[in-house]
Amino acid sequence: MRLQRKYRPRASSLLFVGVTAFLGIGAIQADPNLMPLIFGVAIAGLVSSGLVGGMMLMGLRPRRLPLGSAQVGTVFRVRYELESRARFLPSFALGISETPSPKRRPGWEEYFSREGGAGRAFVAQVGPRESVRAVGRFEPVKRGACAFCGVEVTSGFPFGLFHKVVASRQGARVLIRPRVRALRPGAVPRLLSRLGHEAQTSRKRRTGEEFFSLREYVEGDSPRFIAWRTSARLDTLVIREHAERTWHRVRALLLVSPEAASEDVERAIELYASLSSALVRTEVSLSMRVPQASASFDGARPASIGALLDALALLDHTSPVPEAFESTREALVLVRTDEVSGLPTAPAGCIVFTSRDLDRLAKSVGGEA
Amino acid sequence: MSVYKRFHNATHLCATTGILLYATSSGASGTGFIGLLFVFFAWTLFGRTATSPIPRIAINTSLLLASGYMMLRVSAAPGDAIVILSEYLVVLLLIKLFEDRTPRDQAQSLAICAMLGVGAVLTDLSMWTGVLLITHIVVLLIASTRYQLWAGHHATYARSDTASADTIETVPSQGRRTRWRLRVVTLLLLTMIGVGGVTIFIAMPRRASDSSARFDIFGEEATSVSGFQDHIQLGAAGLISQSREVVATVGLETDGLLLTQPVFRYFRGSTQDEYDTRKGLWSASNVLKRYEHGRRLAIGIAEGDHGAHLDRGEYELPALNSGRNAGRFPDGLNVIDQHFELVNKTSDNLFALAQPIQVAYAGQSWINLNPIDRTLTLPGRVQKQAYSVRSATNYARPPTPEEWEDYTTRRSERPNPFEDEQVGHALRELALEIMANAGIEREFDAPPSREDDRIVRLFEQHLGERCAYTLEMVAPDDQRDATVYFLFDSKRGHCEYFASALAGLCRSVGIDARLVTGFVTSEVNQDTGRYVIRKSHAHAWVEAPVVESVAFYPENDPERDMIREDRLLWKTYDPSPQSFLGSSTLAGSSFTDTLRMWLYRFEDLWVASVVQYDADAQQSLLGISGDEQVETLGGWLDTMAANQTGVISGAPMWVRRLMVPGLAIAGCVLVAIAFRRLGVDHAVLKRRTRDRRTRKGVTRIDRALRRLNAPRPEHRALLDHARLMQGESRTALERVANVMYKERFGGSSSTRGETAEAIVALERLSKGGEHARA
């Protein structure tokens, strides 16, 4: 692990040095005589602050623990471990954060909010030969893949005159998935009814839970399914049959126009992610297609959503759009951008949602699924 | 106890020591007491929350008022700028204690506490100030370390719903062990700083103590707050401070014997012979000032050339009746040699017992003797000044006849305020009544006589019987003279009022009395055998010309022996009750006396080893001399000071008065610009500006909605509220909400104009009177 140590001057330290210089001039004039004492204390404060603060960070080894995936709108916790190899001196007031990205290159900073202490962790103390774990709270604001360069530990202890930094290079890549919002109550049933699905009877007798019909008893039927009350009324044995509801297959498709504005694209992706997450929890047999991200999931289950979101995280809306829709017997739900240029015409019977529908279908921000 | 609570306690302790330090150094016990009460309230009532219980507007208004008041006071009394600024810092600190507890505000509080220490050092050098200063520094450093812990914690977790208990997963060293480690490290730091600070104090190269050039914008207008002054200003209300700061120590000697009896000694510094009834001001008249540089007594030259020259670098007085003094001083002369060590010479005046005849000191300048009032002056302010004076209490060397005639002629030409109708009439009536009761009569124009001594004694007795001594003064009405108010109305005052009243009574009947300011002390340090002069020993008394039998050398014939005959003598009268002077001699053997003795010993140690530590002491302690570079830098500073004085002295007084507040404001602006330029807190400032703008915008929107008869509940978001509305107002509100959210969360400043436009559109709609019930 390669460590880099540096002092980072701040305005307060420059101000203190300026005031100390003025005190020095007053002390040289030696009128009154306590001024040299104050000047001495100020100089000793500067020196001891630099010495003790620097020594405190000498034995520190910061490390970032393995990262998971992040999601816009959800707190992303990054776990750090601070190990002190010092023999005697503990370290105090340690702020842990990610090393700033090199200038002129898009860095992780644009993917995370920096407000309200987000993006940093704090450890009050690490004793000699101890290790402490801390968690930094990051608030992703934009989907995509970002890279962390390294971890740095900063401390202004003891007096905040100098901020000492120990940085270690540890590259890591984080995938930030799009936001998934909960849909409004009734949104999913309304969609299903629009799909026009009817329950189909299963000929598999005695399966399912829904009552289907009655028929005469034949040899071999289980006595468990005899409807005794009806048999008594009709004076013949009658068997109760159950049915199993099955649904048509539904295909959810996302298409984004290369010409669409960035906000339009993001809202479409957010709507698609939210809709897919909601549908996959129903009994619909769902297949998900994002041709521009080469993502295809048939017979999707809730576990598939993670993979879908990973694909959406990397979706580049300038990727080529398929010229025509695949022919399919599945009911088609299309989510697209408001901008339609470059998109194929939706086939008849297809239910289309645009990015504008996001606020109508989904709960307001804060109601993540 | 939480990190916040620990820091909170440390900050309040720091504020407490800071205010105590201010109160001790400035002698402002009242302000200090009120300040401590505020700290106590803030500590107890506002101790468990980081949110201020006081509205922001009240805090800002208080800050504005305090700043304005400070500027007014500094421009009115620029000489007291340090004390006023210290008081302002105390007020700022108290206001800060009631602000929201953000890291920035707390850092400002600590910075103010640090500046209070610097202000105290510039105001006072007493032992108590020193002790409190060291305590304050220790507490400040401890608070600073706790601040780092708290600020880091606050910056990370303040807005987080999950506190540190959630986010710090494994903390093996939290709790008692952390606290102990923090204490040990703090102790290590304090030791390092203490050793380093004292080492720098001892080893720092110093300039020779006779440098006199200093930056002084206001020149002669600068005054000191307490202690000795070369003028007397009556009529001010308030409590006179009693600082125990040591001004000087004096060894008194006669015939080689050390005088250590606890007898009151009057050390004269300055005289005032002119009274301005409009201002209540006693000062030296121009006539008297003419003789200020009349004679030069330096390096052992006795007044009247009756002494011997000594080599430069020595300042011992020549032996009496030896060398050139042989045969000059008769045996009957009552001579007292005084060996002064001034701790901090802040005026031109030197102090001496009455009738100085010889003086010696090691230095470059001349000591001047005023032949009329026989006061000594040595121009320049220095940290330490040693000199010796020989006074002959039964000796009078009167001014030459030419000098005296010139002085009396000029004095007779100037108006006597005690002859006019308003002041003089009342005083004269009282004086005549006192004299009549004693069966004495005196013509106003009669020459000084032996009877005058009796008259002055009668006035002195009258004042002692009818008036009470107090340090707490009440200002007279605008129309009344302060002396008349004291004599006939309040009958309460301090030494300056007693002296002024006695001088006024004397002058109203033609006795040309004058005021004297200096020190009166009977405090003797029995270990060193030296008299101790403190600021609280500053005193004012009266000298009046009376005829007495005195010994003197005949004029124009120095070879003749001393003769004795009736001559005009300025005799000392002290109308103040002797009880107030008290006795400061450590003669008792009780526990408190022993305690006081040790306290004074410690104080002597403080003065000798800290306050008087200079280049000479450094030379004797370390064996090193002052650094040449420091001398060069000092010389450069002197040149700057001289240039500055030359430039500024030509400017009008109102320009000079506005200079200090102007410089203070300019400094603040520069610091603010530096902060902005360096990008420190830039993100925070930007966020706060945006928040403020958003709040203002929402207020305007809500006002428009109320006018539309569709008020929005606080809990409902703008967009949600829009969806409950109808018609154009819904569209307008949706647009406002959209652009506003975009600006607020999109981080785009280009939408600021759009937001303003949308709000204006909504307001216009509301004024149109459309009603849309939500």
Coordinates of C-alpha atoms in Angstrom, one line a residue, chain A:
Chain A
M1 CA 0.0 0.0 0.0
R2 CA 1.6 3.2 -1.1
L3 CA 1.0 6.1 1.3
Q4 CA 1.3 9.8 0.6
R5 CA 1.6 12.4 3.4
K6 CA 1.0 16.1 3.0
Y7 CA 0.0 19.2 4.9
R8 CA -2.9 21.1 3.6
P9 CA -2.9 24.8 4.7
R10 CA -6.3 26.4 5.3
A11 CA -7.3 30.0 5.6
S12 CA -7.5 29.8 9.4
S13 CA -3.9 28.6 9.5
L14 CA -2.7 31.5 7.3
L15 CA -4.7 33.9 9.5
F16 CA -3.0 32.5 12.6
V17 CA 0.4 32.8 11.0
G18 CA -0.4 36.4 10.1
V19 CA -1.5 37.2 13.6
T20 CA 1.6 35.5 15.0
A21 CA 3.7 37.7 12.8
F22 CA 2.0 40.8 14.2
L23 CA 2.6 39.5 17.7
G24 CA 6.2 39.0 16.8
I25 CA 6.6 42.6 15.8
G26 CA 4.9 43.7 19.0
A27 CA 7.2 41.4 20.9
I28 CA 10.3 42.8 19.3
Q29 CA 9.2 46.2 20.3
A30 CA 8.8 44.6 23.8
D31 CA 6.2 47.0 25.1
P32 CA 4.6 45.5 27.1
N33 CA 6.7 42.6 28.1
L34 CA 3.9 39.9 28.1
M35 CA 3.8 40.2 24.4
P36 CA 6.9 38.0 23.9
L37 CA 5.2 35.4 26.1
I38 CA 2.0 35.4 24.0
F39 CA 4.2 35.3 20.9
G40 CA 6.2 32.3 22.4
V41 CA 2.9 30.5 23.1
A42 CA 1.7 31.1 19.5
I43 CA 5.0 29.8 18.0
A44 CA 5.1 26.8 20.3
G45 CA 1.4 26.1 19.4
L46 CA 2.3 26.1 15.7
V47 CA 5.3 23.9 16.1
S48 CA 3.6 21.4 18.5
S49 CA 0.5 21.3 16.4
G50 CA 2.6 20.4 13.4
L51 CA 4.7 17.9 15.3
V52 CA 2.1 16.1 17.3
G53 CA -0.5 16.2 14.4
G54 CA 2.1 14.8 12.0
M55 CA 3.3 12.1 14.3
M56 CA -0.3 11.0 15.0
L57 CA -0.8 10.2 11.3
M58 CA 2.6 8.5 10.9
G59 CA 1.5 4.9 11.7
L60 CA -2.0 5.1 10.2
R61 CA -3.0 2.7 7.4
P62 CA -6.4 3.5 5.9
R63 CA -8.1 0.8 3.9
R64 CA -11.4 0.6 2.0
L65 CA -13.4 -2.6 2.4
P66 CA -14.9 -4.2 -0.7
L67 CA -17.7 -2.2 -2.2
G68 CA -21.2 -3.3 -3.2
S69 CA -23.5 -1.5 -5.7
A70 CA -25.1 1.8 -5.1
Q71 CA -28.4 3.2 -6.1
V72 CA -29.6 6.7 -6.7
G73 CA -31.7 7.9 -3.9
T74 CA -30.5 5.3 -1.4
V75 CA -27.7 5.8 1.1
F76 CA -24.6 4.0 0.0
R77 CA -22.4 2.9 2.8
V78 CA -18.7 2.6 2.2
R79 CA -16.8 0.8 5.0
Y80 CA -13.3 1.8 5.9
E81 CA -10.8 0.3 8.2
L82 CA -8.1 2.3 10.0
E83 CA -5.2 0.5 11.4
S84 CA -2.7 2.2 13.6
R85 CA 0.8 0.8 13.7
A86 CA 2.0 3.4 16.1
R87 CA 3.5 2.2 19.4
F88 CA 2.6 4.9 21.8
L89 CA 0.7 7.8 20.3
P90 CA -3.0 7.5 19.6
S91 CA -4.6 9.4 16.8
F92 CA -7.6 11.7 17.2
A93 CA -10.3 13.4 15.2
L94 CA -9.8 11.5 11.9
G95 CA -11.9 12.3 9.0
I96 CA -11.9 9.7 6.3
S97 CA -12.9 10.4 2.7
E98 CA -12.2 9.4 -0.8
T99 CA -9.2 11.1 -2.5
P100 CA -10.4 13.8 -4.8
S101 CA -10.3 12.8 -8.5
P102 CA -7.6 14.4 -10.7
K103 CA -8.7 17.6 -12.2
R104 CA -10.0 17.7 -15.8
R105 CA -11.3 14.2 -15.4
P106 CA -14.9 13.3 -14.5
G107 CA -14.5 11.8 -11.0
W108 CA -16.7 10.2 -8.4
E109 CA -17.6 13.6 -7.1
E110 CA -20.2 14.2 -9.7
Y111 CA -22.0 11.0 -8.8
F112 CA -22.4 11.8 -5.1
S113 CA -23.9 14.6 -3.1
R114 CA -21.3 16.3 -0.9
E115 CA -23.7 18.1 1.3
G116 CA -24.3 17.5 5.0
G117 CA -21.3 15.5 5.7
A118 CA -22.1 12.9 3.0
G119 CA -19.1 11.2 1.6
R120 CA -17.0 11.1 4.7
A121 CA -16.6 9.1 7.8
F122 CA -15.2 10.2 11.2
V123 CA -13.3 8.4 13.8
A124 CA -12.8 10.1 17.2
Q125 CA -9.8 8.0 18.2
V126 CA -7.6 5.1 17.1
G127 CA -5.3 3.8 19.8
P128 CA -1.8 2.5 19.2
R129 CA -1.8 -0.9 17.5
E130 CA -5.6 -0.9 17.2
S131 CA -7.8 -0.9 14.2
V132 CA -11.2 0.8 13.9
R133 CA -13.9 0.5 11.2
A134 CA -16.0 3.3 10.2
V135 CA -18.8 3.8 7.6
G136 CA -19.0 6.7 5.3
R137 CA -22.4 7.7 4.0
F138 CA -22.6 8.5 0.3
E139 CA -25.7 9.8 -1.4
P140 CA -25.6 8.9 -5.1
V141 CA -27.3 11.5 -7.3
K142 CA -26.6 10.1 -10.7
R143 CA -26.5 6.6 -12.2
G144 CA -23.4 5.3 -13.9
A145 CA -20.1 3.7 -13.2
C146 CA -17.7 5.8 -11.2
A147 CA -14.1 5.2 -10.0
F148 CA -12.7 5.8 -6.5
C149 CA -9.0 6.6 -6.6
G150 CA -8.0 6.1 -3.0
V151 CA -8.7 6.8 0.6
E152 CA -7.4 9.7 2.6
V153 CA -7.4 10.4 6.3
T154 CA -7.4 14.0 7.4
S155 CA -6.9 15.4 10.9
G156 CA -6.7 19.0 12.2
F157 CA -5.9 17.8 15.7
P158 CA -4.9 19.3 18.0
F159 CA -5.6 23.0 17.2
G160 CA -6.8 22.9 13.6
L161 CA -3.8 25.1 12.4
F162 CA -2.6 22.5 9.9
H163 CA -4.6 19.8 8.3
K164 CA -2.5 16.8 7.9
V165 CA -3.4 14.2 5.3
V166 CA -2.4 10.6 4.8
A167 CA -3.6 9.2 1.4
S168 CA -3.4 5.7 0.1
R169 CA -4.1 4.7 -3.5
Q170 CA -6.8 2.1 -3.7
G171 CA -8.7 2.1 -7.0
A172 CA -12.3 0.8 -7.0
R173 CA -15.2 0.9 -9.3
V174 CA -18.8 1.5 -8.1
L175 CA -21.9 0.9 -10.2
I176 CA -24.6 3.3 -9.4
R177 CA -28.0 1.9 -10.3
P178 CA -30.9 4.1 -11.3
R179 CA -33.5 5.2 -8.7
V180 CA -36.4 2.7 -8.2
R181 CA -39.5 4.4 -7.0
A182 CA -42.6 2.7 -5.5
L183 CA -45.6 3.0 -7.8
R184 CA -48.8 4.6 -6.5
P185 CA -51.4 2.3 -5.0
G186 CA -53.6 1.0 -7.8
A187 CA -51.1 1.7 -10.6
V188 CA -50.2 -1.9 -11.1
P189 CA -53.8 -3.4 -11.0
R190 CA -54.8 -0.7 -13.5
L191 CA -52.0 -1.7 -15.8
L192 CA -52.9 -5.3 -15.5
S193 CA -56.5 -4.7 -16.4
R194 CA -55.3 -2.6 -19.4
L195 CA -53.3 -5.6 -20.5
G196 CA -56.7 -7.4 -20.7
H197 CA -55.6 -10.6 -19.2
E198 CA -58.2 -13.3 -18.3
A199 CA -57.7 -16.2 -16.1
Q200 CA -57.3 -19.4 -18.1
T201 CA -58.5 -22.6 -16.6
S202 CA -56.0 -25.2 -16.0
R203 CA -56.9 -28.7 -16.8
K204 CA -54.8 -29.9 -14.1
R205 CA -57.4 -31.0 -11.7
R206 CA -57.2 -30.4 -8.0
T207 CA -54.4 -28.0 -8.4
G208 CA -54.7 -24.4 -7.5
E209 CA -56.7 -22.7 -4.9
E210 CA -59.5 -21.1 -6.9
F211 CA -62.9 -23.0 -7.2
F212 CA -63.6 -23.9 -10.9
S213 CA -66.5 -26.4 -11.2
L214 CA -68.2 -29.5 -10.0
R215 CA -68.4 -32.9 -11.8
E216 CA -69.5 -36.4 -11.0
Y217 CA -67.3 -38.6 -9.0
V218 CA -65.3 -41.2 -11.0
E219 CA -63.4 -44.1 -9.8
G220 CA -60.0 -43.1 -8.4
D221 CA -60.9 -39.6 -7.3
S222 CA -59.7 -38.7 -3.9
P223 CA -62.5 -38.6 -1.3
R224 CA -60.9 -35.3 -0.1
F225 CA -62.4 -33.4 -3.0
I226 CA -66.0 -34.7 -2.6
A227 CA -68.4 -31.9 -2.1
W228 CA -70.5 -33.6 0.6
R229 CA -73.3 -31.1 1.0
T230 CA -73.9 -30.8 -2.8
S231 CA -73.7 -34.6 -3.1
A232 CA -76.4 -35.0 -0.4
R233 CA -78.6 -32.5 -2.2
L234 CA -78.1 -34.2 -5.7
D235 CA -78.1 -37.7 -4.2
T236 CA -74.9 -38.5 -6.2
L237 CA -71.3 -38.1 -5.4
V238 CA -69.9 -34.8 -6.8
I239 CA -66.3 -33.8 -7.0
R240 CA -65.2 -30.2 -6.5
E241 CA -62.6 -29.1 -9.1
H242 CA -60.1 -26.3 -8.6
A243 CA -58.4 -24.1 -11.2
E244 CA -55.0 -22.5 -11.5
R245 CA -54.8 -18.9 -12.8
T246 CA -52.2 -18.4 -15.4
W247 CA -51.3 -15.2 -17.2
H248 CA -50.2 -14.2 -20.6
R249 CA -46.6 -13.4 -20.8
V250 CA -45.7 -9.7 -20.7
R251 CA -42.7 -8.1 -22.2
A252 CA -41.4 -4.8 -20.7
L253 CA -39.3 -2.9 -23.2
L254 CA -37.2 0.3 -22.7
L255 CA -36.3 2.5 -25.6
V256 CA -34.6 5.8 -25.3
S257 CA -34.1 8.2 -28.1
P258 CA -30.5 9.2 -28.8
E259 CA -31.9 12.7 -29.4
A260 CA -33.6 12.9 -26.0
A261 CA -32.5 15.3 -23.3
S262 CA -30.5 13.8 -20.4
E263 CA -33.3 14.5 -17.9
D264 CA -35.8 12.8 -20.2
V265 CA -33.6 9.8 -20.5
E266 CA -33.1 9.5 -16.8
R267 CA -36.8 9.7 -16.1
A268 CA -37.6 7.1 -18.7
I269 CA -35.0 4.8 -17.2
E270 CA -36.3 5.5 -13.7
L271 CA -39.8 4.7 -14.8
Y272 CA -38.8 1.5 -16.5
A273 CA -36.8 0.4 -13.4
S274 CA -39.7 1.2 -11.1
L275 CA -42.3 -0.5 -13.4
S276 CA -40.2 -3.6 -13.9
S277 CA -39.6 -3.9 -10.1
A278 CA -43.3 -3.6 -9.5
L279 CA -44.4 -6.1 -12.2
V280 CA -41.8 -8.7 -11.3
R281 CA -43.5 -9.0 -7.9
T282 CA -46.9 -9.9 -9.5
E283 CA -47.9 -13.2 -11.0
V284 CA -47.2 -11.9 -14.5
S285 CA -44.7 -13.9 -16.4
L286 CA -42.3 -11.0 -17.3
S287 CA -39.6 -10.7 -19.7
M288 CA -37.5 -7.6 -19.7
R289 CA -35.7 -6.1 -22.7
V290 CA -33.3 -3.2 -22.9
P291 CA -31.9 -3.6 -26.4
Q292 CA -29.6 -0.5 -26.1
A293 CA -27.9 -2.2 -23.1
S294 CA -28.1 -5.6 -24.6
A295 CA -30.0 -6.8 -21.6
S296 CA -32.6 -9.5 -21.9
F297 CA -34.3 -11.4 -19.1
D298 CA -37.0 -14.0 -19.7
G299 CA -39.1 -15.3 -17.0
A300 CA -37.8 -12.7 -14.7
R301 CA -38.0 -13.2 -10.9
P302 CA -37.3 -10.6 -8.2
A303 CA -33.7 -11.7 -8.2
S304 CA -33.3 -10.7 -11.8
I305 CA -34.0 -7.1 -11.0
G306 CA -30.5 -6.6 -9.7
A307 CA -29.0 -7.6 -13.0
L308 CA -31.5 -5.4 -14.9
L309 CA -30.5 -2.4 -12.7
D310 CA -26.8 -3.1 -13.3
A311 CA -27.5 -3.0 -17.0
L312 CA -29.5 0.2 -16.7
A313 CA -26.7 1.7 -14.7
L314 CA -24.5 1.4 -17.7
L315 CA -27.1 2.2 -20.4
D316 CA -25.8 4.7 -22.9
H317 CA -28.7 6.4 -24.6
T318 CA -26.7 7.2 -27.7
S319 CA -26.5 3.5 -28.5
P320 CA -28.2 2.4 -31.7
V321 CA -31.9 1.8 -31.4
P322 CA -33.4 -1.4 -33.1
E323 CA -35.2 -0.4 -36.3
A324 CA -38.3 -2.5 -35.6
F325 CA -39.9 -4.4 -32.8
E326 CA -39.4 -8.1 -32.5
S327 CA -42.6 -10.0 -33.3
T328 CA -43.8 -11.7 -30.1
R329 CA -47.0 -13.2 -28.7
E330 CA -46.3 -11.5 -25.4
A331 CA -48.2 -8.4 -24.3
L332 CA -45.9 -5.5 -24.8
V333 CA -45.3 -2.7 -22.4
L334 CA -43.1 0.0 -23.8
V335 CA -41.4 2.6 -21.8
R336 CA -39.7 5.3 -23.8
T337 CA -38.5 8.8 -23.7
D338 CA -40.8 11.7 -24.4
E339 CA -38.6 12.5 -27.4
V340 CA -39.5 9.9 -30.1
S341 CA -37.1 10.8 -32.9
G342 CA -35.1 7.7 -33.9
L343 CA -37.5 5.3 -32.2
P344 CA -39.6 2.7 -34.2
T345 CA -43.3 3.1 -34.2
A346 CA -45.0 1.1 -31.4
P347 CA -47.1 -1.8 -32.6
A348 CA -50.9 -1.8 -32.2
G349 CA -52.0 -3.0 -28.8
C350 CA -48.8 -2.0 -27.1
I351 CA -49.1 -0.1 -23.9
V352 CA -46.8 2.9 -24.0
F353 CA -45.5 4.9 -21.1
T354 CA -43.2 7.9 -21.5
S355 CA -41.0 9.7 -19.1
R356 CA -43.8 12.2 -18.4
D357 CA -45.8 9.4 -16.8
L358 CA -43.2 9.0 -14.0
D359 CA -44.8 11.4 -11.6
R360 CA -48.3 10.1 -12.4
L361 CA -47.4 6.5 -11.7
A362 CA -44.7 6.7 -9.1
K363 CA -44.8 8.1 -5.6
S364 CA -42.8 11.3 -5.1
V365 CA -39.1 11.2 -4.3
G366 CA -38.5 9.6 -1.0
G367 CA -40.8 6.7 -1.7
E368 CA -38.2 4.3 -2.9
A369 CA -39.3 0.8 -3.6

